[in-house]
């Protein structure tokens, strides 16, 4: 009986792989944090890593570091500042939406929260556009929701 159950499980996995049916994983939500301010980066990590369901897998403070991190390891979410120490968060967003084989959720978290910027970033493929001065708690709620739907264990 156990052999039949194992065979059925193998068939289900093969079907899921063929049809891109991805069931929730038990691994934590993997976050790449692209932020050039060490103080804000520290506060973000404290705010979003409130359980074992979220793990910051990398930090970058320049465009080139962010692109390298995206090439090296997959992440589920990018929290992305538009104004970086070197380069542009806009270019990182373009890269994330066109040059990698996976599709992370992109959360723009910026001081440049002008309506035109919001419209442009959402049109380019950002999933969320948040103001650093107004939306810190909203970012926390979004991350909690993403972690819950991702299936990470507490």
PDB file of N, CA, C and O in Angstrom, residues 19-64:
ATOM      1  N   UNK A  19       2.822  20.982 -15.700  1.00  0.00           N
ATOM      2  CA  UNK A  19       1.775  21.981 -15.841  1.00  0.00           C
ATOM      3  C   UNK A  19       2.029  23.238 -15.018  1.00  0.00           C
ATOM      4  O   UNK A  19       1.156  24.078 -14.879  1.00  0.00           O
ATOM      5  N   UNK A  20       3.232  23.354 -14.477  1.00  0.00           N
ATOM      6  CA  UNK A  20       3.629  24.513 -13.688  1.00  0.00           C
ATOM      7  C   UNK A  20       2.672  24.776 -12.528  1.00  0.00           C
ATOM      8  O   UNK A  20       2.397  25.911 -12.179  1.00  0.00           O
ATOM      9  N   UNK A  21       2.109  23.706 -11.975  1.00  0.00           N
ATOM     10  CA  UNK A  21       1.274  23.819 -10.782  1.00  0.00           C
ATOM     11  C   UNK A  21       2.199  23.792  -9.579  1.00  0.00           C
ATOM     12  O   UNK A  21       2.707  22.745  -9.214  1.00  0.00           O
ATOM     13  N   UNK A  22       2.428  24.933  -8.999  1.00  0.00           N
ATOM     14  CA  UNK A  22       3.346  24.999  -7.870  1.00  0.00           C
ATOM     15  C   UNK A  22       2.522  25.111  -6.600  1.00  0.00           C
ATOM     16  O   UNK A  22       1.783  26.063  -6.414  1.00  0.00           O
ATOM     17  N   UNK A  23       2.648  24.118  -5.758  1.00  0.00           N
ATOM     18  CA  UNK A  23       1.932  24.176  -4.489  1.00  0.00           C
ATOM     19  C   UNK A  23       2.729  25.039  -3.530  1.00  0.00           C
ATOM     20  O   UNK A  23       3.932  25.245  -3.703  1.00  0.00           O
ATOM     21  N   UNK A  24       2.064  25.584  -2.508  1.00  0.00           N
ATOM     22  CA  UNK A  24       2.798  26.404  -1.542  1.00  0.00           C
ATOM     23  C   UNK A  24       3.991  25.650  -0.968  1.00  0.00           C
ATOM     24  O   UNK A  24       3.897  24.468  -0.667  1.00  0.00           O
ATOM     25  N   UNK A  25       5.104  26.364  -0.858  1.00  0.00           N
ATOM     26  CA  UNK A  25       6.312  25.737  -0.344  1.00  0.00           C
ATOM     27  C   UNK A  25       6.404  25.958   1.150  1.00  0.00           C
ATOM     28  O   UNK A  25       5.827  26.879   1.686  1.00  0.00           O
ATOM     29  N   UNK A  26       7.180  25.126   1.786  1.00  0.00           N
ATOM     30  CA  UNK A  26       7.368  25.299   3.223  1.00  0.00           C
ATOM     31  C   UNK A  26       8.581  26.183   3.525  1.00  0.00           C
ATOM     32  O   UNK A  26       8.802  26.538   4.661  1.00  0.00           O
ATOM     33  N   UNK A  27       9.335  26.556   2.498  1.00  0.00           N
ATOM     34  CA  UNK A  27      10.466  27.448   2.717  1.00  0.00           C
ATOM     35  C   UNK A  27       9.966  28.864   2.954  1.00  0.00           C
ATOM     36  O   UNK A  27       8.896  29.237   2.512  1.00  0.00           O
ATOM     37  N   UNK A  28      10.772  29.685   3.607  1.00  0.00           N
ATOM     38  CA  UNK A  28      10.355  31.075   3.830  1.00  0.00           C
ATOM     39  C   UNK A  28      10.336  31.879   2.538  1.00  0.00           C
ATOM     40  O   UNK A  28      10.975  31.518   1.546  1.00  0.00           O
ATOM     41  N   UNK A  29       9.623  32.969   2.566  1.00  0.00           N
ATOM     42  CA  UNK A  29       9.586  33.937   1.474  1.00  0.00           C
ATOM     43  C   UNK A  29      10.971  34.568   1.381  1.00  0.00           C
ATOM     44  O   UNK A  29      11.480  35.110   2.361  1.00  0.00           O
ATOM     45  N   UNK A  30      11.589  34.493   0.214  1.00  0.00           N
ATOM     46  CA  UNK A  30      12.960  34.993   0.031  1.00  0.00           C
ATOM     47  C   UNK A  30      12.918  36.426  -0.504  1.00  0.00           C
ATOM     48  O   UNK A  30      12.344  36.666  -1.566  1.00  0.00           O
ATOM     49  N   UNK A  31      13.535  37.337   0.227  1.00  0.00           N
ATOM     50  CA  UNK A  31      13.463  38.759  -0.092  1.00  0.00           C
ATOM     51  C   UNK A  31      14.845  39.298  -0.434  1.00  0.00           C
ATOM     52  O   UNK A  31      15.806  39.087   0.314  1.00  0.00           O
ATOM     53  N   UNK A  32      14.916  40.022  -1.554  1.00  0.00           N
ATOM     54  CA  UNK A  32      16.104  40.797  -1.896  1.00  0.00           C
ATOM     55  C   UNK A  32      15.781  42.247  -1.561  1.00  0.00           C
ATOM     56  O   UNK A  32      14.796  42.797  -2.052  1.00  0.00           O
ATOM     57  N   UNK A  33      16.597  42.849  -0.748  1.00  0.00           N
ATOM     58  CA  UNK A  33      16.399  44.222  -0.296  1.00  0.00           C
ATOM     59  C   UNK A  33      17.383  45.134  -1.025  1.00  0.00           C
ATOM     60  O   UNK A  33      18.595  44.995  -0.865  1.00  0.00           O
ATOM     61  N   UNK A  34      16.849  46.031  -1.866  1.00  0.00           N
ATOM     62  CA  UNK A  34      17.686  46.952  -2.629  1.00  0.00           C
ATOM     63  C   UNK A  34      17.451  48.350  -2.066  1.00  0.00           C
ATOM     64  O   UNK A  34      16.465  49.018  -2.394  1.00  0.00           O
ATOM     65  N   UNK A  35      18.344  48.754  -1.186  1.00  0.00           N
ATOM     66  CA  UNK A  35      18.206  50.011  -0.431  1.00  0.00           C
ATOM     67  C   UNK A  35      19.600  50.509  -0.092  1.00  0.00           C
ATOM     68  O   UNK A  35      20.416  49.755   0.433  1.00  0.00           O
ATOM     69  N   UNK A  36      19.880  51.782  -0.395  1.00  0.00           N
ATOM     70  CA  UNK A  36      21.236  52.295  -0.170  1.00  0.00           C
ATOM     71  C   UNK A  36      21.458  52.915   1.205  1.00  0.00           C
ATOM     72  O   UNK A  36      22.597  53.154   1.585  1.00  0.00           O
ATOM     73  N   UNK A  37      20.415  53.130   1.981  1.00  0.00           N
ATOM     74  CA  UNK A  37      20.588  53.681   3.322  1.00  0.00           C
ATOM     75  C   UNK A  37      20.702  52.553   4.342  1.00  0.00           C
ATOM     76  O   UNK A  37      19.758  51.790   4.539  1.00  0.00           O
ATOM     77  N   UNK A  38      21.840  52.442   5.024  1.00  0.00           N
ATOM     78  CA  UNK A  38      21.997  51.378   6.019  1.00  0.00           C
ATOM     79  C   UNK A  38      20.949  51.451   7.138  1.00  0.00           C
ATOM     80  O   UNK A  38      20.473  50.423   7.611  1.00  0.00           O
ATOM     81  N   UNK A  39      20.570  52.656   7.527  1.00  0.00           N
ATOM     82  CA  UNK A  39      19.584  52.816   8.604  1.00  0.00           C
ATOM     83  C   UNK A  39      18.218  52.312   8.157  1.00  0.00           C
ATOM     84  O   UNK A  39      17.559  51.547   8.873  1.00  0.00           O
ATOM     85  N   UNK A  40      17.795  52.717   6.966  1.00  0.00           N
ATOM     86  CA  UNK A  40      16.493  52.250   6.457  1.00  0.00           C
ATOM     87  C   UNK A  40      16.527  50.749   6.221  1.00  0.00           C
ATOM     88  O   UNK A  40      15.574  50.037   6.548  1.00  0.00           O
ATOM     89  N   UNK A  41      17.637  50.256   5.685  1.00  0.00           N
ATOM     90  CA  UNK A  41      17.781  48.809   5.455  1.00  0.00           C
ATOM     91  C   UNK A  41      17.604  48.038   6.763  1.00  0.00           C
ATOM     92  O   UNK A  41      16.882  47.039   6.818  1.00  0.00           O
ATOM     93  N   UNK A  42      18.229  48.535   7.829  1.00  0.00           N
ATOM     94  CA  UNK A  42      18.128  47.888   9.137  1.00  0.00           C
ATOM     95  C   UNK A  42      16.678  47.885   9.642  1.00  0.00           C
ATOM     96  O   UNK A  42      16.175  46.874  10.131  1.00  0.00           O
ATOM     97  N   UNK A  43      16.009  49.025   9.512  1.00  0.00           N
ATOM     98  CA  UNK A  43      14.604  49.119   9.945  1.00  0.00           C
ATOM     99  C   UNK A  43      13.703  48.208   9.111  1.00  0.00           C
ATOM    100  O   UNK A  43      12.772  47.594   9.648  1.00  0.00           O
ATOM    101  N   UNK A  44      13.973  48.123   7.824  1.00  0.00           N
ATOM    102  CA  UNK A  44      13.179  47.235   6.964  1.00  0.00           C
ATOM    103  C   UNK A  44      13.335  45.779   7.373  1.00  0.00           C
ATOM    104  O   UNK A  44      12.353  45.040   7.454  1.00  0.00           O
ATOM    105  N   UNK A  45      14.554  45.377   7.630  1.00  0.00           N
ATOM    106  CA  UNK A  45      14.797  43.990   8.039  1.00  0.00           C
ATOM    107  C   UNK A  45      14.062  43.692   9.338  1.00  0.00           C
ATOM    108  O   UNK A  45      13.389  42.666   9.460  1.00  0.00           O
ATOM    109  N   UNK A  46      14.149  44.606  10.306  1.00  0.00           N
ATOM    110  CA  UNK A  46      13.433  44.414  11.568  1.00  0.00           C
ATOM    111  C   UNK A  46      11.927  44.328  11.354  1.00  0.00           C
ATOM    112  O   UNK A  46      11.242  43.543  12.011  1.00  0.00           O
ATOM    113  N   UNK A  47      11.405  45.107  10.415  1.00  0.00           N
ATOM    114  CA  UNK A  47       9.958  45.152  10.187  1.00  0.00           C
ATOM    115  C   UNK A  47       9.431  43.929   9.457  1.00  0.00           C
ATOM    116  O   UNK A  47       8.339  43.445   9.755  1.00  0.00           O
ATOM    117  N   UNK A  48      10.199  43.422   8.499  1.00  0.00           N
ATOM    118  CA  UNK A  48       9.647  42.341   7.657  1.00  0.00           C
ATOM    119  C   UNK A  48      10.028  40.945   8.120  1.00  0.00           C
ATOM    120  O   UNK A  48       9.330  39.987   7.819  1.00  0.00           O
ATOM    121  N   UNK A  49      11.126  40.801   8.838  1.00  0.00           N
ATOM    122  CA  UNK A  49      11.541  39.479   9.299  1.00  0.00           C
ATOM    123  C   UNK A  49      11.016  39.293  10.722  1.00  0.00           C
ATOM    124  O   UNK A  49      11.761  39.319  11.686  1.00  0.00           O
ATOM    125  N   UNK A  50       9.702  39.128  10.806  1.00  0.00           N
ATOM    126  CA  UNK A  50       9.058  38.995  12.115  1.00  0.00           C
ATOM    127  C   UNK A  50       8.764  37.543  12.452  1.00  0.00           C
ATOM    128  O   UNK A  50       8.281  37.245  13.528  1.00  0.00           O
ATOM    129  N   UNK A  51       9.043  36.644  11.523  1.00  0.00           N
ATOM    130  CA  UNK A  51       8.811  35.223  11.759  1.00  0.00           C
ATOM    131  C   UNK A  51       9.732  34.435  10.840  1.00  0.00           C
ATOM    132  O   UNK A  51      10.452  35.003  10.025  1.00  0.00           O
ATOM    133  N   UNK A  52       9.644  33.131  10.946  1.00  0.00           N
ATOM    134  CA  UNK A  52      10.453  32.275  10.083  1.00  0.00           C
ATOM    135  C   UNK A  52       9.890  32.196   8.668  1.00  0.00           C
ATOM    136  O   UNK A  52      10.466  31.545   7.809  1.00  0.00           O
ATOM    137  N   UNK A  53       8.774  32.898   8.408  1.00  0.00           N
ATOM    138  CA  UNK A  53       8.156  32.863   7.076  1.00  0.00           C
ATOM    139  C   UNK A  53       8.823  33.800   6.088  1.00  0.00           C
ATOM    140  O   UNK A  53       8.555  33.736   4.898  1.00  0.00           O
ATOM    141  N   UNK A  54       9.682  34.708   6.565  1.00  0.00           N
ATOM    142  CA  UNK A  54      10.358  35.676   5.703  1.00  0.00           C
ATOM    143  C   UNK A  54      11.854  35.623   5.972  1.00  0.00           C
ATOM    144  O   UNK A  54      12.283  35.636   7.123  1.00  0.00           O
ATOM    145  N   UNK A  55      12.636  35.591   4.890  1.00  0.00           N
ATOM    146  CA  UNK A  55      14.090  35.553   5.016  1.00  0.00           C
ATOM    147  C   UNK A  55      14.694  36.532   4.012  1.00  0.00           C
ATOM    148  O   UNK A  55      14.391  36.464   2.818  1.00  0.00           O
ATOM    149  N   UNK A  56      15.510  37.454   4.491  1.00  0.00           N
ATOM    150  CA  UNK A  56      16.238  38.348   3.596  1.00  0.00           C
ATOM    151  C   UNK A  56      17.428  37.564   3.066  1.00  0.00           C
ATOM    152  O   UNK A  56      18.300  37.154   3.830  1.00  0.00           O
ATOM    153  N   UNK A  57      17.434  37.331   1.751  1.00  0.00           N
ATOM    154  CA  UNK A  57      18.480  36.509   1.146  1.00  0.00           C
ATOM    155  C   UNK A  57      19.594  37.346   0.534  1.00  0.00           C
ATOM    156  O   UNK A  57      20.603  36.810   0.094  1.00  0.00           O
ATOM    157  N   UNK A  58      19.396  38.660   0.506  1.00  0.00           N
ATOM    158  CA  UNK A  58      20.434  39.520  -0.032  1.00  0.00           C
ATOM    159  C   UNK A  58      20.087  40.977   0.145  1.00  0.00           C
ATOM    160  O   UNK A  58      18.919  41.334   0.253  1.00  0.00           O
ATOM    161  N   UNK A  59      21.134  41.799   0.183  1.00  0.00           N
ATOM    162  CA  UNK A  59      20.975  43.250   0.246  1.00  0.00           C
ATOM    163  C   UNK A  59      21.898  43.850  -0.805  1.00  0.00           C
ATOM    164  O   UNK A  59      23.001  43.360  -1.029  1.00  0.00           O
ATOM    165  N   UNK A  60      21.416  44.909  -1.432  1.00  0.00           N
ATOM    166  CA  UNK A  60      22.216  45.621  -2.424  1.00  0.00           C
ATOM    167  C   UNK A  60      21.963  47.105  -2.252  1.00  0.00           C
ATOM    168  O   UNK A  60      20.847  47.512  -1.949  1.00  0.00           O
ATOM    169  N   UNK A  61      23.017  47.913  -2.455  1.00  0.00           N
ATOM    170  CA  UNK A  61      22.801  49.357  -2.393  1.00  0.00           C
ATOM    171  C   UNK A  61      23.122  50.053  -3.700  1.00  0.00           C
ATOM    172  O   UNK A  61      23.054  51.275  -3.800  1.00  0.00           O
ATOM    173  N   UNK A  62      23.441  49.264  -4.744  1.00  0.00           N
ATOM    174  CA  UNK A  62      23.658  49.818  -6.079  1.00  0.00           C
ATOM    175  C   UNK A  62      22.919  48.972  -7.108  1.00  0.00           C
ATOM    176  O   UNK A  62      22.551  47.820  -6.842  1.00  0.00           O
ATOM    177  N   UNK A  63      22.737  49.547  -8.277  1.00  0.00           N
ATOM    178  CA  UNK A  63      22.100  48.825  -9.379  1.00  0.00           C
ATOM    179  C   UNK A  63      22.886  47.566  -9.744  1.00  0.00           C
ATOM    180  O   UNK A  63      22.310  46.486  -9.900  1.00  0.00           O
ATOM    181  N   UNK A  64      24.200  47.689  -9.859  1.00  0.00           N
ATOM    182  CA  UNK A  64      25.004  46.535 -10.276  1.00  0.00           C
ATOM    183  C   UNK A  64      24.965  45.415  -9.231  1.00  0.00           C
ATOM    184  O   UNK A  64      24.908  44.235  -9.584  1.00  0.00           O
TER     185      UNK A  64
END
